[in-house]
Amino acid sequence: DAGVTQSPTHLIKTRGQQVTLRCSPKSGHDTVSWYQQALGQGPQFIFQYYEEEERQRGNFPDRFSGHQFPNYSSELNVNALLLGDSALYLCASSLGYHRVAFFGQGTRLTVV
Amino acid sequence: DAKTTQPTSMDCAEGRAANLPCNHSTISGNEYVYWYRQIHSQGPQYIIHGLKNNETNEMASLIITEDRKSSTLILPHATLRDTAVYYCIVRVLLAGGTSYGKLTFGQGTILTVHP
């Protein structure tokens, strides 16, 4: 049983560019959340998708957007990249938003 | 979500029990205590969660005080592979309502297991 898978594992982008990160939830899970983890900090909640809708959002600007597909997979899009967007981006999935969340290994984004 | 307080770092000898404390004095009646850990550069790993009763699984035990204002995660026989950052999180975990179960991470406790 595959766990939460994220792609790509590493990515380097230039300031001002746009990036799309992808997440496939654990088999049987229908809820996906995204987190940003800066170096030396705990993960910070970006937003959560359930039934293809954004259900809850953290304190992140509109440059951060997402989508959930009918197969429950999800994308995180970040526009107009800033150097400060360099971080580990984590995806977590659960069966319903009220169940235990399991994390993927993350995508390491570096903005230069 | 209630705020948690954890020691910045702790040490433990290999083979001994590691007891990681967490203070959550403002916890509400509908909030569970969750523990995750994160080994360097990997995604957080779920360990255990509980509401008010003590819980045990194959990884650890969770002891929650009767007033629910603090808890302790116990790794009964720590190994070098248990070296990680341990996060204590309180989370509303009831279906429905306006909370969708986000996890609010603090700084966590850096546990170092020594040979």
mmCIF file with all atom_site columns, C-alpha atoms in Angstrom, chain B:
data_model
loop_
_atom_site.group_PDB
_atom_site.id
_atom_site.type_symbol
_atom_site.label_atom_id
_atom_site.label_alt_id
_atom_site.label_comp_id
_atom_site.label_asym_id
_atom_site.label_entity_id
_atom_site.label_seq_id
_atom_site.pdbx_PDB_ins_code
_atom_site.Cartn_x
_atom_site.Cartn_y
_atom_site.Cartn_z
_atom_site.occupancy
_atom_site.B_iso_or_equiv
_atom_site.pdbx_formal_charge
_atom_site.auth_seq_id
_atom_site.auth_comp_id
_atom_site.auth_asym_id
_atom_site.auth_atom_id
_atom_site.pdbx_PDB_model_num
ATOM 1   C CA . ASP B 1 1   ? -6.308  25.248 18.617 1.00 0.00 ? 1   ASP B CA 1
ATOM 2   C CA . ALA B 1 2   ? -4.658  25.224 22.046 1.00 0.00 ? 2   ALA B CA 1
ATOM 3   C CA . LYS B 1 3   ? -0.991  26.129 22.271 1.00 0.00 ? 3   LYS B CA 1
ATOM 4   C CA . THR B 1 4   ? 1.548   23.589 23.466 1.00 0.00 ? 4   THR B CA 1
ATOM 5   C CA . THR B 1 5   ? 4.848   24.018 25.292 1.00 0.00 ? 5   THR B CA 1
ATOM 6   C CA . GLN B 1 6   ? 7.691   21.520 24.957 1.00 0.00 ? 6   GLN B CA 1
ATOM 7   C CA . PRO B 1 7   ? 11.322  21.511 26.055 1.00 0.00 ? 7   PRO B CA 1
ATOM 8   C CA . THR B 1 8   ? 13.665  22.554 23.278 1.00 0.00 ? 8   THR B CA 1
ATOM 9   C CA . SER B 1 9   ? 15.872  19.482 23.547 1.00 0.00 ? 9   SER B CA 1
ATOM 10  C CA . MET B 1 10  ? 16.349  16.256 25.486 1.00 0.00 ? 10  MET B CA 1
ATOM 11  C CA . ASP B 1 11  ? 18.897  13.479 25.601 1.00 0.00 ? 11  ASP B CA 1
ATOM 12  C CA . CYS B 1 12  ? 18.369  9.777  26.206 1.00 0.00 ? 12  CYS B CA 1
ATOM 13  C CA . ALA B 1 13  ? 20.644  6.737  26.399 1.00 0.00 ? 13  ALA B CA 1
ATOM 14  C CA . GLU B 1 14  ? 20.015  3.957  23.925 1.00 0.00 ? 14  GLU B CA 1
ATOM 15  C CA . GLY B 1 15  ? 17.867  1.213  25.431 1.00 0.00 ? 15  GLY B CA 1
ATOM 16  C CA . ARG B 1 16  ? 16.408  3.475  28.101 1.00 0.00 ? 16  ARG B CA 1
ATOM 17  C CA . ALA B 1 17  ? 12.919  4.946  28.122 1.00 0.00 ? 17  ALA B CA 1
ATOM 18  C CA . ALA B 1 18  ? 12.529  8.417  26.638 1.00 0.00 ? 18  ALA B CA 1
ATOM 19  C CA . ASN B 1 19  ? 9.875   10.523 28.350 1.00 0.00 ? 19  ASN B CA 1
ATOM 20  C CA . LEU B 1 20  ? 8.897   13.632 26.399 1.00 0.00 ? 20  LEU B CA 1
ATOM 21  C CA . PRO B 1 21  ? 6.665   16.124 28.244 1.00 0.00 ? 21  PRO B CA 1
ATOM 22  C CA . CYS B 1 22  ? 4.151   18.521 26.752 1.00 0.00 ? 22  CYS B CA 1
ATOM 23  C CA . ASN B 1 23  ? 2.133   21.252 28.417 1.00 0.00 ? 23  ASN B CA 1
ATOM 24  C CA . HIS B 1 24  ? -1.258  22.161 26.947 1.00 0.00 ? 24  HIS B CA 1
ATOM 25  C CA . SER B 1 25  ? -2.934  23.986 29.801 1.00 0.00 ? 25  SER B CA 1
ATOM 26  C CA . THR B 1 26  ? -5.531  25.718 27.581 1.00 0.00 ? 26  THR B CA 1
ATOM 27  C CA . ILE B 1 27  ? -6.776  22.545 25.925 1.00 0.00 ? 27  ILE B CA 1
ATOM 28  C CA . SER B 1 28  ? -10.520 22.360 25.264 1.00 0.00 ? 28  SER B CA 1
ATOM 29  C CA . GLY B 1 29  ? -12.797 19.435 25.865 1.00 0.00 ? 29  GLY B CA 1
ATOM 30  C CA . ASN B 1 30  ? -13.047 18.599 22.153 1.00 0.00 ? 30  ASN B CA 1
ATOM 31  C CA . GLU B 1 31  ? -9.306  18.725 21.463 1.00 0.00 ? 31  GLU B CA 1
ATOM 32  C CA . TYR B 1 32  ? -7.140  15.646 21.163 1.00 0.00 ? 32  TYR B CA 1
ATOM 33  C CA . VAL B 1 33  ? -3.414  15.434 21.885 1.00 0.00 ? 33  VAL B CA 1
ATOM 34  C CA . TYR B 1 34  ? -1.365  14.273 18.914 1.00 0.00 ? 34  TYR B CA 1
ATOM 35  C CA . TRP B 1 35  ? 2.290   13.372 18.638 1.00 0.00 ? 35  TRP B CA 1
ATOM 36  C CA . TYR B 1 36  ? 4.310   13.373 15.444 1.00 0.00 ? 36  TYR B CA 1
ATOM 37  C CA . ARG B 1 37  ? 8.033   13.093 14.908 1.00 0.00 ? 37  ARG B CA 1
ATOM 38  C CA . GLN B 1 38  ? 10.248  14.247 12.090 1.00 0.00 ? 38  GLN B CA 1
ATOM 39  C CA . ILE B 1 39  ? 13.554  12.708 11.255 1.00 0.00 ? 39  ILE B CA 1
ATOM 40  C CA . HIS B 1 40  ? 15.900  15.053 9.454  1.00 0.00 ? 40  HIS B CA 1
ATOM 41  C CA . SER B 1 41  ? 14.608  16.154 6.039  1.00 0.00 ? 41  SER B CA 1
ATOM 42  C CA . GLN B 1 42  ? 11.746  13.643 6.040  1.00 0.00 ? 42  GLN B CA 1
ATOM 43  C CA . GLY B 1 43  ? 8.016   14.211 6.358  1.00 0.00 ? 43  GLY B CA 1
ATOM 44  C CA . PRO B 1 44  ? 6.475   14.096 9.842  1.00 0.00 ? 44  PRO B CA 1
ATOM 45  C CA . GLN B 1 45  ? 5.549   10.615 11.052 1.00 0.00 ? 45  GLN B CA 1
ATOM 46  C CA . TYR B 1 46  ? 2.386   10.020 13.061 1.00 0.00 ? 46  TYR B CA 1
ATOM 47  C CA . ILE B 1 47  ? 3.072   8.376  16.428 1.00 0.00 ? 47  ILE B CA 1
ATOM 48  C CA . ILE B 1 48  ? -0.039  8.357  18.603 1.00 0.00 ? 48  ILE B CA 1
ATOM 49  C CA . HIS B 1 49  ? -3.007  10.419 19.746 1.00 0.00 ? 49  HIS B CA 1
ATOM 50  C CA . GLY B 1 50  ? -5.472  10.470 22.628 1.00 0.00 ? 50  GLY B CA 1
ATOM 51  C CA . LEU B 1 51  ? -8.306  12.390 24.248 1.00 0.00 ? 51  LEU B CA 1
ATOM 52  C CA . LYS B 1 52  ? -8.188  11.647 27.965 1.00 0.00 ? 52  LYS B CA 1
ATOM 53  C CA . ASN B 1 53  ? -7.303  8.014  28.464 1.00 0.00 ? 53  ASN B CA 1
ATOM 54  C CA . ASN B 1 54  ? -3.780  6.660  28.268 1.00 0.00 ? 54  ASN B CA 1
ATOM 55  C CA . GLU B 1 55  ? -2.984  5.139  24.912 1.00 0.00 ? 55  GLU B CA 1
ATOM 56  C CA . THR B 1 56  ? -0.405  2.618  23.741 1.00 0.00 ? 56  THR B CA 1
ATOM 57  C CA . ASN B 1 57  ? 0.573   1.344  20.324 1.00 0.00 ? 57  ASN B CA 1
ATOM 58  C CA . GLU B 1 58  ? 3.549   -0.419 18.806 1.00 0.00 ? 58  GLU B CA 1
ATOM 59  C CA . MET B 1 59  ? 5.586   2.776  18.755 1.00 0.00 ? 59  MET B CA 1
ATOM 60  C CA . ALA B 1 60  ? 4.884   4.526  22.036 1.00 0.00 ? 60  ALA B CA 1
ATOM 61  C CA . SER B 1 61  ? 2.653   5.221  25.014 1.00 0.00 ? 61  SER B CA 1
ATOM 62  C CA . LEU B 1 62  ? 0.795   8.444  25.689 1.00 0.00 ? 62  LEU B CA 1
ATOM 63  C CA . ILE B 1 63  ? 0.024   9.437  29.247 1.00 0.00 ? 63  ILE B CA 1
ATOM 64  C CA . ILE B 1 64  ? -2.459  12.308 29.678 1.00 0.00 ? 64  ILE B CA 1
ATOM 65  C CA . THR B 1 65  ? -2.985  13.839 33.112 1.00 0.00 ? 65  THR B CA 1
ATOM 66  C CA . GLU B 1 66  ? -6.448  13.715 34.618 1.00 0.00 ? 66  GLU B CA 1
ATOM 67  C CA . ASP B 1 67  ? -6.978  17.453 34.134 1.00 0.00 ? 67  ASP B CA 1
ATOM 68  C CA . ARG B 1 68  ? -5.688  17.071 30.556 1.00 0.00 ? 68  ARG B CA 1
ATOM 69  C CA . LYS B 1 69  ? -3.374  20.044 30.926 1.00 0.00 ? 69  LYS B CA 1
ATOM 70  C CA . SER B 1 70  ? -0.247  18.049 30.173 1.00 0.00 ? 70  SER B CA 1
ATOM 71  C CA . SER B 1 71  ? 0.881   14.788 28.644 1.00 0.00 ? 71  SER B CA 1
ATOM 72  C CA . THR B 1 72  ? 3.964   12.620 28.266 1.00 0.00 ? 72  THR B CA 1
ATOM 73  C CA . LEU B 1 73  ? 5.046   10.592 25.284 1.00 0.00 ? 73  LEU B CA 1
ATOM 74  C CA . ILE B 1 74  ? 7.011   7.507  26.285 1.00 0.00 ? 74  ILE B CA 1
ATOM 75  C CA . LEU B 1 75  ? 9.317   5.610  23.961 1.00 0.00 ? 75  LEU B CA 1
ATOM 76  C CA . PRO B 1 76  ? 9.931   2.509  26.094 1.00 0.00 ? 76  PRO B CA 1
ATOM 77  C CA . HIS B 1 77  ? 13.287  1.420  24.657 1.00 0.00 ? 77  HIS B CA 1
ATOM 78  C CA . ALA B 1 78  ? 14.849  4.248  22.681 1.00 0.00 ? 78  ALA B CA 1
ATOM 79  C CA . THR B 1 79  ? 17.144  3.414  19.768 1.00 0.00 ? 79  THR B CA 1
ATOM 80  C CA . LEU B 1 80  ? 19.459  5.620  17.716 1.00 0.00 ? 80  LEU B CA 1
ATOM 81  C CA . ARG B 1 81  ? 16.763  5.696  15.016 1.00 0.00 ? 81  ARG B CA 1
ATOM 82  C CA . ASP B 1 82  ? 14.451  7.500  17.437 1.00 0.00 ? 82  ASP B CA 1
ATOM 83  C CA . THR B 1 83  ? 16.629  10.613 17.217 1.00 0.00 ? 83  THR B CA 1
ATOM 84  C CA . ALA B 1 84  ? 14.237  13.199 15.764 1.00 0.00 ? 84  ALA B CA 1
ATOM 85  C CA . VAL B 1 85  ? 12.172  16.310 16.438 1.00 0.00 ? 85  VAL B CA 1
ATOM 86  C CA . TYR B 1 86  ? 9.027   15.385 18.362 1.00 0.00 ? 86  TYR B CA 1
ATOM 87  C CA . TYR B 1 87  ? 5.946   17.561 18.005 1.00 0.00 ? 87  TYR B CA 1
ATOM 88  C CA . CYS B 1 88  ? 3.072   17.668 20.470 1.00 0.00 ? 88  CYS B CA 1
ATOM 89  C CA . ILE B 1 89  ? -0.096  19.080 18.872 1.00 0.00 ? 89  ILE B CA 1
ATOM 90  C CA . VAL B 1 90  ? -3.619  19.622 20.110 1.00 0.00 ? 90  VAL B CA 1
ATOM 91  C CA . ARG B 1 91  ? -6.235  19.322 17.434 1.00 0.00 ? 91  ARG B CA 1
ATOM 92  C CA . VAL B 1 92  ? -9.987  19.541 17.262 1.00 0.00 ? 92  VAL B CA 1
ATOM 93  C CA . LEU B 1 93  ? -11.053 16.157 15.999 1.00 0.00 ? 93  LEU B CA 1
ATOM 94  C CA . LEU B 1 94  ? -14.772 16.105 15.691 1.00 0.00 ? 94  LEU B CA 1
ATOM 95  C CA . ALA B 1 95  ? -16.487 15.686 12.376 1.00 0.00 ? 95  ALA B CA 1
ATOM 96  C CA . GLY B 1 96  ? -18.552 18.667 11.373 1.00 0.00 ? 96  GLY B CA 1
ATOM 97  C CA . GLY B 1 97  ? -18.337 22.136 12.766 1.00 0.00 ? 97  GLY B CA 1
ATOM 98  C CA . THR B 1 98  ? -15.998 24.765 11.431 1.00 0.00 ? 98  THR B CA 1
ATOM 99  C CA . SER B 1 99  ? -12.681 23.108 12.200 1.00 0.00 ? 99  SER B CA 1
ATOM 100 C CA . TYR B 1 100 ? -11.248 20.964 9.473  1.00 0.00 ? 100 TYR B CA 1
ATOM 101 C CA . GLY B 1 101 ? -8.571  19.368 11.561 1.00 0.00 ? 101 GLY B CA 1
ATOM 102 C CA . LYS B 1 102 ? -5.484  21.358 10.629 1.00 0.00 ? 102 LYS B CA 1
ATOM 103 C CA . LEU B 1 103 ? -2.330  20.564 12.551 1.00 0.00 ? 103 LEU B CA 1
ATOM 104 C CA . THR B 1 104 ? -0.605  23.498 14.246 1.00 0.00 ? 104 THR B CA 1
ATOM 105 C CA . PHE B 1 105 ? 3.052   22.644 14.771 1.00 0.00 ? 105 PHE B CA 1
ATOM 106 C CA . GLY B 1 106 ? 5.285   24.392 17.298 1.00 0.00 ? 106 GLY B CA 1
ATOM 107 C CA . GLN B 1 107 ? 9.043   24.113 17.531 1.00 0.00 ? 107 GLN B CA 1
ATOM 108 C CA . GLY B 1 108 ? 8.983   20.623 19.016 1.00 0.00 ? 108 GLY B CA 1
ATOM 109 C CA . THR B 1 109 ? 11.558  18.796 21.145 1.00 0.00 ? 109 THR B CA 1
ATOM 110 C CA . ILE B 1 110 ? 14.821  17.645 19.617 1.00 0.00 ? 110 ILE B CA 1
ATOM 111 C CA . LEU B 1 111 ? 15.413  14.191 21.084 1.00 0.00 ? 111 LEU B CA 1
ATOM 112 C CA . THR B 1 112 ? 18.947  12.875 20.766 1.00 0.00 ? 112 THR B CA 1
ATOM 113 C CA . VAL B 1 113 ? 19.511  9.213  21.604 1.00 0.00 ? 113 VAL B CA 1
ATOM 114 C CA . HIS B 1 114 ? 23.120  8.428  22.554 1.00 0.00 ? 114 HIS B CA 1
ATOM 115 C CA . PRO B 1 115 ? 24.870  5.040  22.265 1.00 0.00 ? 115 PRO B CA 1
#
